[in-house]
Short mmCIF file of C-alpha atoms and ligand atoms in Angstrom, two decimals:
data_model
loop_
_atom_site.label_atom_id
_atom_site.label_comp_id
_atom_site.label_asym_id
_atom_site.label_seq_id
_atom_site.Cartn_x
_atom_site.Cartn_y
_atom_site.Cartn_z
CA UNK A 83 21.27 15.33 27.53
CA UNK A 84 18.61 14.86 30.17
CA UNK A 85 15.82 17.36 30.46
CA UNK A 86 14.38 17.56 33.92
CA UNK A 87 11.11 18.99 35.01
CA UNK A 88 11.77 21.16 38.03
CA UNK A 89 9.47 22.05 40.84
CA UNK A 90 10.45 25.67 41.02
CA UNK A 91 9.56 28.10 43.74
CA UNK A 92 7.08 30.39 42.00
CA UNK A 93 5.63 33.59 43.34
CA UNK A 94 2.05 33.04 44.36
CA UNK A 95 -0.48 35.29 45.98
CA UNK A 96 -3.59 33.45 47.18
CA UNK A 97 -6.42 33.87 44.67
CA UNK A 98 -4.10 35.39 42.03
CA UNK A 99 -2.67 33.58 39.02
CA UNK A 100 0.98 32.54 39.26
CA UNK A 101 3.63 34.41 37.36
CA UNK A 102 5.32 32.46 34.55
CA UNK A 103 9.03 32.00 35.37
CA UNK A 104 11.27 34.10 33.16
CA UNK A 105 14.57 33.16 31.54
CA UNK A 106 15.15 36.80 30.69
CA UNK A 107 17.97 37.33 33.18
CA UNK A 108 20.19 38.59 30.37
CA UNK A 109 17.52 41.07 29.30
CA UNK A 110 15.86 41.41 25.91
CA UNK A 111 19.05 41.75 23.87
CA UNK A 112 20.69 38.84 25.72
CA UNK A 113 17.68 36.58 25.01
CA UNK A 114 17.52 37.70 21.40
CA UNK A 115 21.19 37.03 20.73
CA UNK A 116 21.23 33.69 22.58
CA UNK A 117 18.08 32.58 20.72
CA UNK A 118 19.57 33.69 17.40
CA UNK A 119 22.88 31.90 17.95
CA UNK A 120 21.45 28.54 18.96
CA UNK A 121 17.64 28.38 19.25
CA UNK A 122 17.52 24.72 20.30
CA UNK A 123 20.33 25.20 22.85
CA UNK A 124 18.60 28.31 24.20
CA UNK A 125 15.25 26.55 24.68
CA UNK A 126 16.96 23.44 26.11
CA UNK A 127 18.56 25.69 28.74
CA UNK A 128 15.18 27.27 29.50
CA UNK A 129 13.57 23.86 30.05
CA UNK A 130 16.46 22.70 32.20
CA UNK A 131 16.38 25.78 34.39
CA UNK A 132 12.71 26.66 34.45
CA UNK A 133 10.67 23.54 33.60
CA UNK A 134 7.59 23.12 31.44
CA UNK A 135 6.57 26.77 31.10
CA UNK A 136 8.74 29.85 30.91
CA UNK A 137 8.86 33.24 29.24
CA UNK A 138 11.41 35.32 27.39
CA UNK A 139 11.35 38.37 25.10
CA UNK A 140 13.26 37.96 21.85
CA UNK A 141 13.42 41.49 20.36
CA UNK A 142 10.79 42.60 22.85
CA UNK A 143 8.17 40.06 21.67
CA UNK A 144 6.44 38.50 24.72
CA UNK A 145 6.97 34.76 24.25
CA UNK A 146 5.96 31.82 26.45
CA UNK A 147 7.27 28.33 25.77
CA UNK A 148 4.97 25.49 26.90
CA UNK A 149 6.38 21.98 27.08
CA UNK A 150 3.77 19.80 28.75
CA UNK A 151 0.97 17.74 27.12
CA UNK A 152 -1.68 19.39 29.34
CA UNK A 153 -0.54 22.87 28.35
CA UNK A 154 -0.40 21.91 24.67
CA UNK A 155 -3.92 20.52 24.88
CA UNK A 156 -5.12 23.69 26.59
CA UNK A 157 -3.76 25.90 23.80
CA UNK A 158 -4.53 23.76 20.74
CA UNK A 159 -7.75 22.05 21.78
CA UNK A 160 -9.57 23.10 24.96
CA UNK A 161 -9.15 26.87 24.48
CA UNK A 162 -8.38 26.87 20.74
CA UNK A 163 -10.95 29.69 20.48
CA UNK A 164 -8.63 32.00 22.48
CA UNK A 165 -5.37 31.17 20.71
CA UNK A 166 -5.11 32.34 17.11
CA UNK A 167 -2.44 32.37 14.41
CA UNK A 168 -1.80 36.11 14.65
CA UNK A 169 1.53 35.03 16.14
CA UNK A 170 5.09 36.04 15.26
CA UNK A 171 6.05 32.95 13.26
CA UNK A 172 2.96 33.13 11.04
CA UNK A 173 3.51 36.86 10.43
CA UNK A 174 6.97 35.85 9.21
CA UNK A 175 5.82 33.07 6.84
CA UNK A 176 2.72 34.91 5.60
CA UNK A 177 4.53 36.69 2.73
CA UNK A 178 5.02 33.18 1.29
CA UNK A 179 1.84 31.38 2.35
CA UNK A 180 -0.47 34.41 2.18
CA UNK A 181 -4.04 33.66 3.35
CA UNK A 182 -3.93 29.93 2.58
CA UNK A 183 -4.95 27.43 5.27
CA UNK A 184 -1.56 27.06 6.99
CA UNK A 185 -0.93 30.61 8.16
CA UNK A 186 -4.18 32.55 7.88
CA UNK A 187 -5.28 34.31 11.05
CA UNK A 188 -8.69 35.20 9.56
CA UNK A 189 -10.82 32.61 11.31
CA UNK A 190 -13.95 33.16 9.18
CA UNK A 191 -11.94 32.62 6.01
CA UNK A 192 -10.16 29.62 7.57
CA UNK A 193 -13.45 27.95 8.64
CA UNK A 194 -14.92 28.31 5.17
CA UNK A 195 -11.79 27.05 3.41
CA UNK A 196 -11.30 24.13 5.79
CA UNK A 197 -14.98 23.13 5.43
CA UNK A 198 -14.58 23.03 1.64
CA UNK A 199 -11.22 21.27 1.58
CA UNK A 200 -11.51 18.72 4.40
CA UNK A 201 -13.61 16.13 2.46
CA UNK A 202 -10.76 15.77 -0.05
CA UNK A 203 -8.21 14.78 2.62
CA UNK A 204 -10.05 12.02 4.50
CA UNK A 205 -8.37 8.57 4.64
CA UNK A 206 -10.82 7.38 1.99
CA UNK A 207 -10.10 10.31 -0.32
CA UNK A 208 -6.36 9.74 0.14
CA UNK A 209 -6.92 6.16 -1.06
CA UNK A 210 -7.44 7.71 -4.52
CA UNK A 211 -3.84 8.98 -4.53
CA UNK A 212 -2.13 5.75 -3.50
CA UNK A 213 -1.24 4.74 -7.03
CA UNK A 214 0.47 8.10 -7.62
CA UNK A 215 2.62 7.38 -4.59
CA UNK A 216 3.64 3.81 -5.45
CA UNK A 217 4.02 4.43 -9.17
CA UNK A 218 6.25 7.50 -8.71
CA UNK A 219 8.34 5.62 -6.14
CA UNK A 220 8.82 2.67 -8.50
CA UNK A 221 9.90 5.06 -11.26
CA UNK A 222 12.44 6.56 -8.85
CA UNK A 223 13.77 3.06 -8.12
CA UNK A 224 14.30 2.49 -11.84
CA UNK A 225 16.34 5.73 -11.96
CA UNK A 226 18.28 4.52 -8.89
CA UNK A 227 19.24 1.23 -10.55
CA UNK A 228 22.50 2.58 -12.01
CA UNK A 229 23.69 3.73 -8.55
CA UNK A 230 23.09 0.39 -6.82
CA UNK A 231 26.20 -1.38 -5.55
CA UNK A 232 28.56 1.31 -6.90
CA UNK A 233 29.38 2.76 -3.47
CA UNK A 234 28.65 6.20 -4.92
CA UNK A 235 26.65 8.41 -2.55
CA UNK A 236 23.10 9.29 -3.39
CA UNK A 237 21.77 12.72 -2.36
CA UNK A 238 18.77 11.16 -0.63
CA UNK A 239 17.23 14.49 0.44
CA UNK A 240 17.29 15.80 -3.12
CA UNK A 241 15.96 12.53 -4.58
CA UNK A 242 13.14 12.32 -2.05
CA UNK A 243 12.37 16.03 -2.48
CA UNK A 244 11.79 15.47 -6.17
CA UNK A 245 9.72 12.38 -5.46
CA UNK A 246 7.53 14.27 -2.96
CA UNK A 247 6.95 17.02 -5.52
CA UNK A 248 6.15 14.53 -8.26
CA UNK A 249 3.60 12.85 -5.98
CA UNK A 250 1.89 16.04 -4.90
CA UNK A 251 1.91 17.43 -8.44
CA UNK A 252 0.33 14.33 -9.86
CA UNK A 253 -2.25 14.30 -7.07
CA UNK A 254 -3.06 17.99 -7.57
CA UNK A 255 -2.83 18.41 -11.33
CA UNK A 256 -2.51 14.92 -12.87
CA UNK A 257 0.70 16.40 -14.27
CA UNK A 258 4.32 15.47 -14.60
CA UNK A 259 6.41 17.95 -12.68
CA UNK A 260 9.40 17.48 -15.00
CA UNK A 261 12.32 19.88 -14.74
CA UNK A 262 10.23 22.40 -12.78
CA UNK A 263 10.78 20.35 -9.62
CA UNK A 264 14.34 21.57 -9.16
CA UNK A 265 13.35 25.24 -9.54
CA UNK A 266 10.67 24.78 -6.87
CA UNK A 267 13.07 22.98 -4.55
CA UNK A 268 15.67 25.72 -4.92
CA UNK A 269 13.13 28.45 -4.29
CA UNK A 270 11.75 26.69 -1.23
CA UNK A 271 15.27 26.15 0.15
CA UNK A 272 15.98 29.89 -0.13
CA UNK A 273 12.69 30.81 1.58
CA UNK A 274 13.26 28.29 4.40
CA UNK A 275 16.77 29.60 5.07
CA UNK A 276 15.98 33.32 4.85
CA UNK A 277 12.80 33.05 6.94
CA UNK A 278 14.42 30.64 9.44
CA UNK A 279 17.12 33.21 10.10
CA UNK A 280 14.59 36.07 10.13
CA UNK A 281 12.55 34.20 12.75
CA UNK A 282 15.59 34.12 15.03
CA UNK A 283 16.31 37.82 14.49
CA UNK A 284 13.46 39.66 12.78
CA UNK A 285 15.38 42.74 11.74
CA UNK A 286 15.46 44.68 9.45
CA UNK A 287 11.83 44.21 8.27
CA UNK A 288 11.33 42.05 5.18
CA UNK A 289 10.21 45.17 3.28
CA UNK A 290 13.81 46.48 3.47
CA UNK A 291 15.49 45.23 0.26
CA UNK A 292 18.63 43.64 1.75
CA UNK A 293 20.32 41.07 -0.54
CA UNK A 294 18.75 38.15 1.38
CA UNK A 295 15.30 39.77 1.36
CA UNK A 296 15.62 40.28 -2.40
CA UNK A 297 16.48 36.59 -2.75
CA UNK A 298 13.35 35.76 -0.73
CA UNK A 299 11.20 37.95 -3.03
CA UNK A 300 12.61 36.12 -6.05
CA UNK A 301 11.97 32.73 -4.38
CA UNK A 302 8.32 33.66 -3.71
CA UNK A 303 7.93 34.75 -7.35
CA UNK A 304 9.44 31.44 -8.50
CA UNK A 305 7.09 29.37 -6.32
CA UNK A 306 4.11 31.42 -7.54
CA UNK A 307 5.22 30.87 -11.13
CA UNK A 308 5.40 27.11 -10.47
CA UNK A 309 1.82 27.02 -9.16
CA UNK A 310 0.48 29.36 -11.89
CA UNK A 311 2.02 27.26 -14.64
CA UNK A 312 0.09 24.15 -13.61
CA UNK A 313 -3.15 25.90 -12.61
CA UNK A 314 -3.28 27.89 -15.87
CA UNK A 315 -2.47 24.84 -17.95
CA UNK A 316 -5.40 22.98 -16.41
CA UNK A 317 -7.81 25.91 -16.63
CA UNK A 318 -6.99 26.24 -20.32
CA UNK A 319 -8.17 22.69 -20.94
CA UNK A 320 -11.67 22.56 -22.43
CA UNK A 321 -12.98 20.12 -19.91
CA UNK A 322 -11.66 18.26 -16.92
CA UNK A 323 -13.04 15.02 -18.37
CA UNK A 324 -13.32 12.45 -15.64
CA UNK A 325 -10.33 13.73 -13.71
CA UNK A 326 -10.44 13.31 -9.96
CA UNK A 327 -7.28 15.21 -9.07
CA UNK A 328 -7.25 17.67 -6.19
CA UNK A 329 -7.32 20.74 -8.43
CA UNK A 330 -10.52 19.52 -10.10
CA UNK A 331 -12.04 18.76 -6.71
CA UNK A 332 -11.06 22.17 -5.32
CA UNK A 333 -12.30 23.97 -8.46
CA UNK A 334 -15.72 22.39 -8.14
CA UNK A 335 -16.10 22.54 -4.38
CA UNK A 336 -18.74 24.90 -3.06
CA UNK A 337 -19.34 25.94 0.51
CA UNK A 338 -22.39 24.31 2.03
CA UNK A 339 -23.39 27.61 3.68
CA UNK A 340 -23.41 30.02 0.73
CA UNK A 341 -23.20 27.67 -2.26
CA UNK A 342 -20.14 29.54 -3.62
CA UNK A 343 -16.69 28.23 -4.43
CA UNK A 344 -13.30 29.86 -3.86
CA UNK A 345 -11.96 32.59 -6.15
CA UNK A 346 -8.91 31.98 -8.30
CA UNK A 347 -6.56 33.94 -6.06
CA UNK A 348 -7.56 31.92 -3.00
CA UNK A 349 -7.29 28.71 -5.04
CA UNK A 350 -3.74 29.70 -6.03
CA UNK A 351 -2.82 30.25 -2.37
CA UNK A 352 -4.35 26.95 -1.26
CA UNK A 353 -2.52 25.05 -3.99
CA UNK A 354 0.77 26.68 -2.94
CA UNK A 355 0.02 25.83 0.72
CA UNK A 356 -0.58 22.20 -0.24
CA UNK A 357 2.65 22.06 -2.29
CA UNK A 358 4.68 23.58 0.53
CA UNK A 359 2.90 21.59 3.27
CA UNK A 360 3.39 18.36 1.36
CA UNK A 361 6.89 18.88 0.02
CA UNK A 362 9.39 19.84 2.70
CA UNK A 363 7.87 18.00 5.69
CA UNK A 364 7.60 14.69 3.82
CA UNK A 365 11.08 15.12 2.34
CA UNK A 366 12.61 15.71 5.75
CA UNK A 367 10.71 12.82 7.31
CA UNK A 368 11.80 10.33 4.64
CA UNK A 369 15.40 11.58 4.60
CA UNK A 370 15.64 11.08 8.35
CA UNK A 371 13.93 7.68 8.00
CA UNK A 372 16.59 6.33 5.65
CA UNK A 373 19.31 7.90 7.78
CA UNK A 374 18.04 6.22 10.96
CA UNK A 375 17.42 2.86 9.27
CA UNK A 376 20.97 2.84 7.93
CA UNK A 377 22.17 3.20 11.52
CA UNK A 378 19.78 0.64 13.04
CA UNK A 379 20.09 -2.65 11.13
CA UNK A 380 17.89 -4.49 13.65
CA UNK A 381 14.98 -2.14 12.92
CA UNK A 382 15.65 -2.44 9.19
CA UNK A 383 15.74 -6.27 9.31
CA UNK A 384 12.29 -6.33 10.90
CA UNK A 385 11.05 -3.93 8.22
CA UNK A 386 12.32 -6.25 5.47
CA UNK A 387 10.68 -9.23 7.12
CA UNK A 388 7.33 -7.40 7.30
CA UNK A 389 7.47 -6.04 3.75
CA UNK A 390 8.36 -9.47 2.32
CA UNK A 391 5.61 -11.19 4.32
CA UNK A 392 2.85 -8.68 3.56
CA UNK A 393 3.72 -7.74 -0.02
CA UNK A 394 5.56 -10.82 -1.26
CA UNK A 395 7.34 -8.67 -3.87
CA UNK A 396 4.24 -6.99 -5.33
CA UNK A 397 3.24 -3.33 -5.31
CA UNK A 398 1.66 -2.11 -2.05
CA UNK A 399 -1.98 -1.03 -2.05
CA UNK A 400 -4.16 1.01 0.28
CA UNK A 401 -5.54 -2.24 1.73
CA UNK A 402 -2.04 -3.32 2.79
CA UNK A 403 -1.56 -0.35 5.09
CA UNK A 404 -3.19 -1.86 8.22
CA UNK A 405 -0.91 -4.91 7.89
CA UNK A 406 2.28 -2.86 7.67
CA UNK A 407 2.32 -2.15 11.41
CA UNK A 408 6.13 -2.07 11.89
CA UNK A 409 6.45 0.23 8.87
CA UNK A 410 3.97 2.56 10.51
CA UNK A 411 5.75 2.45 13.86
CA UNK A 412 9.04 3.37 12.15
CA UNK A 413 7.36 6.35 10.52
CA UNK A 414 5.81 7.46 13.80
CA UNK A 415 9.13 7.17 15.65
CA UNK A 416 10.93 9.21 12.97
CA UNK A 417 8.25 11.89 13.30
CA UNK A 418 8.93 11.87 17.05
CA UNK A 419 12.70 12.26 16.92
CA UNK A 420 12.93 14.60 13.94
CA UNK A 421 9.47 16.17 13.95
CA UNK A 422 9.67 18.08 10.63
CA UNK A 423 7.20 20.84 11.59
CA UNK A 424 8.92 21.10 14.96
CA UNK A 425 7.73 24.53 16.00
CA UNK A 426 4.54 26.47 15.91
CA UNK A 427 2.96 29.38 17.70
CA UNK A 428 -0.29 30.83 18.84
CA UNK A 429 -1.20 34.27 20.13
CA UNK A 430 -3.45 34.71 23.16
CA UNK A 431 -6.26 36.94 21.91
CA UNK A 432 -7.48 37.51 25.50
CA UNK A 433 -6.08 37.21 29.01
CA UNK A 434 -6.01 33.57 30.06
CA UNK A 435 -4.51 31.17 32.58
CA UNK A 436 -2.61 27.97 31.84
CA UNK A 437 -2.49 25.69 34.89
CA UNK A 438 -2.91 28.76 37.10
CA UNK A 439 -0.17 30.75 35.30
CA UNK A 440 -1.26 34.16 34.04
CA UNK A 441 -1.09 34.56 30.24
CA UNK A 442 -1.76 38.18 29.25
CA UNK A 443 -3.53 38.94 25.94
CA UNK A 444 -0.99 39.37 23.14
CA UNK A 445 1.42 36.72 24.46
CA UNK A 446 2.99 34.46 21.80
CA UNK A 447 2.88 30.82 22.84
CA UNK A 448 5.78 28.78 21.46
CA UNK A 449 5.08 25.08 20.89
CA UNK A 450 8.15 23.00 20.13
CA UNK A 451 7.66 19.31 19.39
CA UNK A 452 11.44 18.69 19.23
CA UNK A 453 11.49 19.11 23.02
CA UNK A 454 7.99 17.83 23.77
CA UNK A 455 8.86 14.59 21.98
CA UNK A 456 11.93 14.25 24.25
CA UNK A 457 10.17 15.09 27.52
CA UNK A 458 11.62 12.57 29.99
CA UNK A 459 8.33 12.21 31.91
CA UNK A 460 6.73 10.69 28.80
CA UNK A 461 9.60 9.27 26.75
CA UNK A 462 12.11 6.87 28.22
CA UNK A 463 15.65 7.31 26.89
CA UNK A 464 14.28 9.88 24.42
CA UNK A 465 17.29 10.06 22.09
CA UNK A 466 17.07 6.33 21.29
CA UNK A 467 15.44 5.35 17.98
CA UNK A 468 12.89 2.75 19.09
CA UNK A 469 9.77 2.28 16.93
CA UNK A 470 8.25 -0.12 19.49
CA UNK A 471 7.31 2.98 21.52
CA UNK A 472 4.38 3.10 19.10
CA UNK A 473 2.98 -0.33 19.92
CA UNK A 474 -0.72 0.28 20.64
CA UNK A 475 -0.50 -0.55 24.38
CA UNK A 476 2.39 1.89 24.85
CA UNK A 477 0.61 4.62 22.89
CA UNK A 478 -2.47 4.17 25.07
CA UNK A 479 -0.34 4.57 28.22
CA UNK A 480 0.90 8.04 27.18
CA UNK A 481 -1.04 11.29 27.19
CA UNK A 482 -2.21 11.95 23.63
CA UNK A 483 -0.66 15.41 23.58
CA UNK A 484 2.84 14.15 24.38
CA UNK A 485 3.08 13.53 20.61
CA UNK A 486 1.98 16.19 18.12
CA UNK A 487 3.88 15.84 14.80
CA UNK A 488 0.74 17.01 12.97
CA UNK A 489 -0.45 19.48 15.60
CA UNK A 490 -3.85 19.00 17.22
CA UNK A 491 -7.30 20.55 17.55
CA UNK A 492 -9.16 22.36 14.79
CA UNK A 493 -5.95 23.34 12.95
CA UNK A 494 -4.46 19.87 12.91
CA UNK A 495 -2.64 19.13 9.64
CA UNK A 496 -5.21 18.59 6.90
CA UNK A 497 -2.64 16.44 5.05
CA UNK A 498 -2.00 14.04 7.95
CA UNK A 499 -3.51 10.97 6.26
CA UNK A 500 -1.94 11.89 2.93
CA UNK A 501 1.45 12.19 4.65
CA UNK A 502 1.25 8.98 6.70
CA UNK A 503 0.09 7.03 3.66
CA UNK A 504 2.87 8.46 1.50
CA UNK A 505 5.59 7.89 4.10
CA UNK A 506 4.54 4.26 4.63
CA UNK A 507 4.18 3.48 0.95
CA UNK A 508 7.49 5.05 -0.09
CA UNK A 509 9.28 3.28 2.72
CA UNK A 510 7.72 -0.12 1.99
CA UNK A 511 8.35 0.23 -1.76
CA UNK A 512 12.02 1.15 -1.35
CA UNK A 513 12.51 -1.58 1.30
CA UNK A 514 11.20 -4.21 -1.12
CA UNK A 515 14.30 -3.81 -3.26
CA UNK A 516 16.99 -1.67 -1.68
CA UNK A 517 18.92 -0.80 1.44
CA UNK A 518 20.47 2.59 1.99
CA UNK A 519 23.75 2.35 3.86
CA UNK A 520 25.96 4.76 5.74
CA UNK A 521 29.39 5.27 4.17
CA UNK A 522 32.25 4.24 6.48
CA UNK A 523 33.34 6.98 8.88
CA UNK A 524 30.35 9.21 8.07
CA UNK A 525 29.71 11.89 10.69
CA UNK A 526 26.36 12.19 12.44
CA UNK A 527 23.97 14.53 10.66
CA UNK A 528 22.68 17.38 12.80
CA UNK A 529 19.20 18.90 12.55
CA UNK A 530 19.12 22.44 11.21
CA UNK A 531 16.32 24.34 12.95
CA UNK A 532 15.01 26.44 10.06
CA UNK A 533 11.27 27.02 9.71
CA UNK A 534 11.22 23.21 9.37
CA UNK A 535 13.74 20.76 10.87
CA UNK A 536 16.05 20.14 7.95
CA UNK A 537 18.96 17.64 8.01
CA UNK A 538 22.00 19.96 7.88
CA UNK A 539 23.86 19.37 4.60
CA UNK A 540 21.25 16.78 3.50
CA UNK A 541 21.36 12.98 3.84
CA UNK A 542 23.86 11.15 1.63
CA UNK A 543 23.82 7.34 1.59
CA UNK A 544 25.02 4.51 -0.62
CA UNK A 545 22.51 2.25 -2.34
CA UNK A 546 22.63 -1.54 -2.25
CA UNK A 547 20.34 -4.24 -3.57
CA UNK A 548 18.88 -6.23 -0.70
C1 LIG B 184 5.23 14.48 7.49
C2 LIG B 184 4.49 15.33 6.86
C3 LIG B 184 3.76 16.51 7.51
C4 LIG B 184 3.93 17.07 8.75
C5 LIG B 184 4.92 16.66 9.84
C6 LIG B 184 2.98 18.16 8.85
C7 LIG B 184 2.82 18.94 9.98
C8 LIG B 184 1.84 19.90 10.12
C9 LIG B 184 1.54 20.60 11.35
C10 LIG B 184 2.28 20.42 12.68
C11 LIG B 184 0.51 21.44 11.10
C12 LIG B 184 -0.20 22.33 12.12
C13 LIG B 184 0.55 23.61 12.40
C14 LIG B 184 -0.06 24.40 13.52
O1 LIG B 184 -1.00 24.00 14.20
O2 LIG B 184 0.44 25.50 13.75
C15 LIG B 184 0.16 21.31 9.70
C16 LIG B 184 -0.83 22.03 9.06
C17 LIG B 184 -1.11 21.90 7.72
N1 LIG B 184 -0.57 20.99 6.84
FE1 LIG B 184 0.78 19.54 7.28
N2 LIG B 184 2.28 18.24 7.68
C18 LIG B 184 2.71 17.24 6.84
C19 LIG B 184 2.24 16.97 5.57
C20 LIG B 184 1.28 17.68 4.92
C21 LIG B 184 0.74 17.35 3.62
C22 LIG B 184 1.11 16.09 2.83
C23 LIG B 184 -0.13 18.34 3.29
C24 LIG B 184 -1.00 18.49 2.06
C25 LIG B 184 -1.27 17.51 1.23
C26 LIG B 184 -0.16 19.29 4.40
C27 LIG B 184 -0.90 20.45 4.45
C28 LIG B 184 -1.12 21.19 5.60
C29 LIG B 184 -2.07 22.31 5.68
C30 LIG B 184 -2.88 22.88 4.51
C31 LIG B 184 -2.08 22.74 7.02
C32 LIG B 184 -2.92 23.87 7.63
C33 LIG B 184 -4.18 23.25 8.23
C34 LIG B 184 -5.12 24.27 8.85
O3 LIG B 184 -4.70 25.18 9.57
O4 LIG B 184 -6.33 24.10 8.63
N3 LIG B 184 0.71 18.84 5.36
N4 LIG B 184 0.97 20.35 9.13
#
């Protein structure tokens, strides 16, 4: 599939902004139904026919898709002050994420929270969580031992999901997640499916108790119960001792401007946002990583060579990360092809122009990294899995905003360093001992465009000793 940028005849009146081309020829209902049936196919058609910017109106919501690095930079960075999160997708996920960092549209609250939380997510701070990552991965490998060489298929997505939860739980609460992991995973899966479908067709409202909306309510209650269990357990402890976990850090953080910390309700929401932010995205990224490696033995062989040379069989440390350059390039290429947080939105709070195109106040801007990361002007043969695209010279030759797996600008992912460190360390640790292989005759796995880009049906691979 080749996406082509078209030079379209657009209506222009000298001195007046251009009108954004519309793909609404089928009218509102036509757009809504086509978007609901196959959102990626619908947007692919829009790009093919209209180019890097076009508008449509799913269920009457004014929506503009932008698919060019300059436009992305305009919205996320240069005019970030004009584009807020009071956008359709965040209204949809807010019943789950409430006013935590990810979805809040209250910019004063966001600024205060981000100021307090950012110091705990710097690369240096993440260094303090490295042992949680390697230790939990090694424990998973011990559990995997009995599957190795049997030909039996491992549910990689489920295994990695539990690992990701164990890592974030230990980093947040210094706690073992135990059997609660599966309940959280189930609840998140329900929320992702119900909200993913609601995003495509937001009717009837979530307040109407349809069976699927009732399942969503239950899933939110279950995720809240998961967070409360661990927060309450920690608050009940007499002292935090010399703990340096994230919960302790967040409990003791005060804002530099007013000297006050966050209240318990806000803390609960932030903890849930961290669990959700850290769980599904990392799980998807690692599942796709093992899937792609199993299909690209030449990339895998170079990974094994690097891991053996740098680690020589020992556990990886924070200091090893700069030397694991191929490992990092693999991770970056996976985040290009199967960008887990593949869609986001902003709402124009005032009238604006993007490259001379008029953007009226209230417009929802749709950002979709699945397509941006395949834009043929910036990515040669975009469907090909080729980590060498991330060699430093090639990165420098591309516009920075052609690649946004973690977003950009003030609301860039706060967990970016945490995520990159975790992805590299899990990958290097598994690669030290095992290969995951595709069973003969296995069909290609398709991405499922829910709220995140989930591998449809999960990734199932056989495990072999290297
Ligand atoms: C591969 C893993 C991850 C990916 C692809 C990812 C992606 C993203 C993206 C694209 C955004 C920005 C959304 C937007 O601008 O609309 C974001 C925000 C966020 N992410 Fe991540 N994320 C990942 C891992 C994590 C981890 C590990 C954590 C926590 C430890 C986390 C916590 C957050 C939070 C709290 C925000 C909101 C930041 C703000 O608005 O201030 N994420 N993430």
